[in-house]
Amino acid sequence: MILSPLHDRHTKLGARMAPFAGWNMPIQYCGIVAEHQAVRESGGIFDISHMGEFEVVGAEVVTWLNGLLTNDLNSLSDGEGHYTLMLNPRGGVIDDLIAYRMGEDRFFLVVNAAKIEEDRDWLESHLVPGIDFADRSKEFGAVAVQGPAVATAWSRMELEHPLPKRNGALECEDGVVVCRTGYTGEDGFELFAPVEAIGSWFDRFVDEGVTPAGLGARDTLRLEKCYPLNGSDLDAEHTPLEAGLGSFVKLDKETDFVGRDALVSQKAEGLKQHLAAITMTGKAPPIRHGYEVCDPDGEVILGKLCSGSLSPSLGRGIGLAYLDAEDCHPGKRVSVRVRERAFPAEIVKKPFI
Amino acid sequence: MNVPDHLYFSESHEWVDPALPESATVGISDHAQAELTDVVYLELPEVGRSVSKGEAIAVIESVKAANDIYAPVSGEIVEVNEALAEAPEPVNEDPYGEGWMIKVRLADADEVEGLMNAATYRDTIS
């Protein structure tokens, strides 16, 4: 198992560690609920050293990447980033990622840990002359610093650079990249630093009062905002349109992209399934990945939860499931089966909070 | 970790207080609650159910995971701590007191002797 450059710090802080995408990562320190609330109310810091970082350079880089990603990179100015997806020819998801334009001919891509190899192989298999692709994942450690108070923490630290604006990215002289993005729905930033430097950055934020938070809280925070998790909510069989991510898919951009034809036909035929948001309506056990979503009587199975958790902010179970389009309207009553018993639930509008 | 001297413990971290042989009290240890972290849901058995030692009798859930609780002794369940179904926090805050879970009328009082005493349990978790 791969150890994060912050591993010793996690151990010292008493974190509970668990395997995640081949890495031994902190799941929680003081408790998922407390860490979740710290991020919603003030600030938390997550080790995201497992994430992958790619650099792509070339005069025709915009055109090349636009042929492999769903969003339109022409909409980005230097120092700006956006969420985008990489699809297979059937329109299914290989990975979801953030692409930052670092310069006219240079992009920084941040991809999911479990998909680094698959993404790299896919991109390299499409390489054309004039494009330089580099997987820099092993060079970077990274932290996500998230919450309403972290921007002021940054200011207090009197660093050389101000934080970039929302979705922006900034390169510092010491090889550090700071991006005003995240996976919690709160203001915050992600900081990528050379492996040997990430520890001192972690310490500085903790010294500023930012609470260490683990992957457990990262999951409850993202689920409350309906941010999809690749491998659970996104997969090679479902398209971003079914996942409700149509706003990140630019079917009419200049460049044709892998998966576009499949999406165009799917749109023309009408979507048969949607990734629906489900809330428990009464007292019920926490709902989890794999539990069955049924009709209100618990007799007809409508689908399975691809994500499910207790929402610390709402105090009840929330989840996502692919359901037939006619079952997906907000207000529709359903149930979730937990240990052979059906508990009442309903479809709600996204996000949960 | 708090391991009170007068209690007996199972390998799956339940405690038994045999002070009243007519209805031994059962809960989970301080060590177990710390490992589980924030308990958010508890599903307890029905009063009147007969259980055998080692049988899964309750489900305890944190945000992250669901775990079974096993009967440390055999007998009939004569009382359950209904308050925990509404608010399970005492399982974390007071595992040997307000966090008690069930009372069992022992089928065989000698079964308690087969459990670990406090000193032995302390060794297994240290």
CSV table of N, CA, C and O in Angstrom, one decimal, chain A residues 126-165:
chain,number,residue,atom,x,y,z
A,126,HIS,N,-4.0,8.4,-27.3
A,126,HIS,CA,-4.6,9.4,-28.2
A,126,HIS,C,-3.6,10.5,-28.6
A,126,HIS,O,-3.9,11.5,-29.3
A,127,LEU,N,-2.3,10.4,-28.0
A,127,LEU,CA,-1.3,11.4,-28.3
A,127,LEU,C,-1.1,11.7,-29.7
A,127,LEU,O,-1.1,10.8,-30.6
A,128,VAL,N,-0.9,13.0,-30.1
A,128,VAL,CA,-0.5,13.3,-31.4
A,128,VAL,C,0.8,14.1,-31.4
A,128,VAL,O,1.2,14.7,-30.3
A,129,PRO,N,1.5,14.2,-32.5
A,129,PRO,CA,2.8,15.0,-32.5
A,129,PRO,C,2.5,16.4,-32.0
A,129,PRO,O,1.5,17.0,-32.4
A,130,GLY,N,3.4,17.0,-31.2
A,130,GLY,CA,3.3,18.4,-30.8
A,130,GLY,C,2.7,18.5,-29.4
A,130,GLY,O,2.6,19.6,-28.9
A,131,ILE,N,2.2,17.4,-28.9
A,131,ILE,CA,1.6,17.4,-27.5
A,131,ILE,C,2.5,16.7,-26.6
A,131,ILE,O,2.9,15.5,-26.8
A,132,ASP,N,2.9,17.3,-25.5
A,132,ASP,CA,3.7,16.7,-24.5
A,132,ASP,C,2.8,16.4,-23.3
A,132,ASP,O,2.2,17.3,-22.7
A,133,PHE,N,2.8,15.1,-22.9
A,133,PHE,CA,2.0,14.7,-21.8
A,133,PHE,C,2.9,14.1,-20.7
A,133,PHE,O,3.8,13.3,-20.9
A,134,ALA,N,2.7,14.6,-19.4
A,134,ALA,CA,3.5,14.1,-18.3
A,134,ALA,C,2.6,13.7,-17.1
A,134,ALA,O,1.7,14.6,-16.7
A,135,ASP,N,2.7,12.5,-16.6
A,135,ASP,CA,2.0,12.2,-15.4
A,135,ASP,C,2.9,12.6,-14.2
A,135,ASP,O,4.0,12.0,-14.0
A,136,ARG,N,2.6,13.6,-13.5
A,136,ARG,CA,3.4,14.1,-12.4
A,136,ARG,C,2.9,13.7,-11.0
A,136,ARG,O,3.3,14.3,-10.0
A,137,SER,N,2.0,12.7,-11.0
A,137,SER,CA,1.3,12.3,-9.8
A,137,SER,C,2.3,12.0,-8.6
A,137,SER,O,2.0,12.3,-7.5
A,138,LYS,N,3.4,11.4,-9.0
A,138,LYS,CA,4.4,11.0,-7.9
A,138,LYS,C,5.2,12.2,-7.3
A,138,LYS,O,5.8,12.1,-6.3
A,139,GLU,N,5.2,13.3,-8.1
A,139,GLU,CA,6.0,14.4,-7.6
A,139,GLU,C,5.2,15.3,-6.6
A,139,GLU,O,5.8,16.0,-5.8
A,140,PHE,N,3.9,15.2,-6.6
A,140,PHE,CA,3.1,16.1,-5.8
A,140,PHE,C,2.4,15.4,-4.5
A,140,PHE,O,1.9,14.3,-4.6
A,141,GLY,N,2.5,16.1,-3.4
A,141,GLY,CA,1.6,15.9,-2.3
A,141,GLY,C,0.5,16.9,-2.4
A,141,GLY,O,0.7,18.0,-3.1
A,142,ALA,N,-0.6,16.7,-1.7
A,142,ALA,CA,-1.7,17.7,-1.9
A,142,ALA,C,-2.6,17.7,-0.6
A,142,ALA,O,-2.8,16.7,0.0
A,143,VAL,N,-3.1,18.9,-0.4
A,143,VAL,CA,-4.1,19.1,0.7
A,143,VAL,C,-5.3,19.9,0.1
A,143,VAL,O,-5.1,20.8,-0.7
A,144,ALA,N,-6.5,19.6,0.6
A,144,ALA,CA,-7.7,20.4,0.3
A,144,ALA,C,-8.0,21.1,1.6
A,144,ALA,O,-8.2,20.4,2.6
A,145,VAL,N,-8.1,22.4,1.5
A,145,VAL,CA,-8.3,23.2,2.7
A,145,VAL,C,-9.7,23.9,2.5
A,145,VAL,O,-9.8,24.7,1.5
A,146,GLN,N,-10.7,23.5,3.2
A,146,GLN,CA,-12.1,23.8,2.8
A,146,GLN,C,-12.9,24.4,4.0
A,146,GLN,O,-12.8,23.9,5.1
A,147,GLY,N,-13.7,25.3,3.7
A,147,GLY,CA,-14.6,25.9,4.8
A,147,GLY,C,-14.7,27.4,4.7
A,147,GLY,O,-13.8,28.0,4.1
A,148,PRO,N,-15.7,28.0,5.3
A,148,PRO,CA,-15.9,29.4,5.2
A,148,PRO,C,-14.8,30.3,5.8
A,148,PRO,O,-14.6,31.4,5.4
A,149,ALA,N,-14.0,29.7,6.7
A,149,ALA,CA,-12.9,30.5,7.4
A,149,ALA,C,-11.5,30.3,6.8
A,149,ALA,O,-10.6,31.0,7.2
A,150,VAL,N,-11.4,29.5,5.7
A,150,VAL,CA,-10.0,29.2,5.3
A,150,VAL,C,-9.4,30.3,4.5
A,150,VAL,O,-8.2,30.5,4.5
A,151,ALA,N,-10.2,31.1,3.8
A,151,ALA,CA,-9.6,32.2,3.0
A,151,ALA,C,-9.0,33.3,4.0
A,151,ALA,O,-7.9,33.8,3.7
A,152,THR,N,-9.7,33.5,5.1
A,152,THR,CA,-9.1,34.5,6.1
A,152,THR,C,-7.8,33.9,6.7
A,152,THR,O,-6.9,34.6,7.0
A,153,ALA,N,-7.8,32.5,6.9
A,153,ALA,CA,-6.6,31.9,7.4
A,153,ALA,C,-5.5,32.1,6.5
A,153,ALA,O,-4.3,32.5,6.9
A,154,TRP,N,-5.7,32.0,5.2
A,154,TRP,CA,-4.7,32.3,4.2
A,154,TRP,C,-4.2,33.7,4.3
A,154,TRP,O,-3.0,33.9,4.2
A,155,SER,N,-5.1,34.6,4.4
A,155,SER,CA,-4.7,36.0,4.5
A,155,SER,C,-3.8,36.3,5.8
A,155,SER,O,-2.8,37.0,5.7
A,156,ARG,N,-4.2,35.7,6.9
A,156,ARG,CA,-3.5,35.8,8.1
A,156,ARG,C,-2.0,35.3,8.0
A,156,ARG,O,-1.1,35.8,8.7
A,157,MET,N,-1.8,34.3,7.1
A,157,MET,CA,-0.5,33.7,7.0
A,157,MET,C,0.5,34.6,6.2
A,157,MET,O,1.7,34.3,6.1
A,158,GLU,N,0.0,35.7,5.7
A,158,GLU,CA,0.8,36.7,5.0
A,158,GLU,C,1.7,36.1,4.0
A,158,GLU,O,2.9,36.3,4.0
A,159,LEU,N,1.1,35.2,3.1
A,159,LEU,CA,1.9,34.6,2.1
A,159,LEU,C,2.1,35.6,0.9
A,159,LEU,O,1.5,36.6,0.8
A,160,GLU,N,3.0,35.2,0.1
A,160,GLU,CA,3.4,36.1,-1.0
A,160,GLU,C,2.2,36.4,-2.0
A,160,GLU,O,2.0,37.5,-2.4
A,161,HIS,N,1.4,35.4,-2.2
A,161,HIS,CA,0.3,35.5,-3.2
A,161,HIS,C,-1.0,35.6,-2.5
A,161,HIS,O,-1.3,34.8,-1.6
A,162,PRO,N,-2.0,36.4,-3.1
A,162,PRO,CA,-3.4,36.2,-2.6
A,162,PRO,C,-3.9,35.0,-3.2
A,162,PRO,O,-3.4,34.5,-4.2
A,163,LEU,N,-5.0,34.4,-2.6
A,163,LEU,CA,-5.7,33.3,-3.2
A,163,LEU,C,-6.2,33.6,-4.5
A,163,LEU,O,-6.7,34.7,-4.7
A,164,PRO,N,-6.2,32.7,-5.5
A,164,PRO,CA,-6.9,32.9,-6.8
A,164,PRO,C,-8.4,33.1,-6.5
A,164,PRO,O,-8.9,32.6,-5.5
A,165,LYS,N,-9.1,33.6,-7.5
A,165,LYS,CA,-10.5,33.7,-7.4
A,165,LYS,C,-11.2,32.4,-7.6
A,165,LYS,O,-10.5,31.4,-8.0
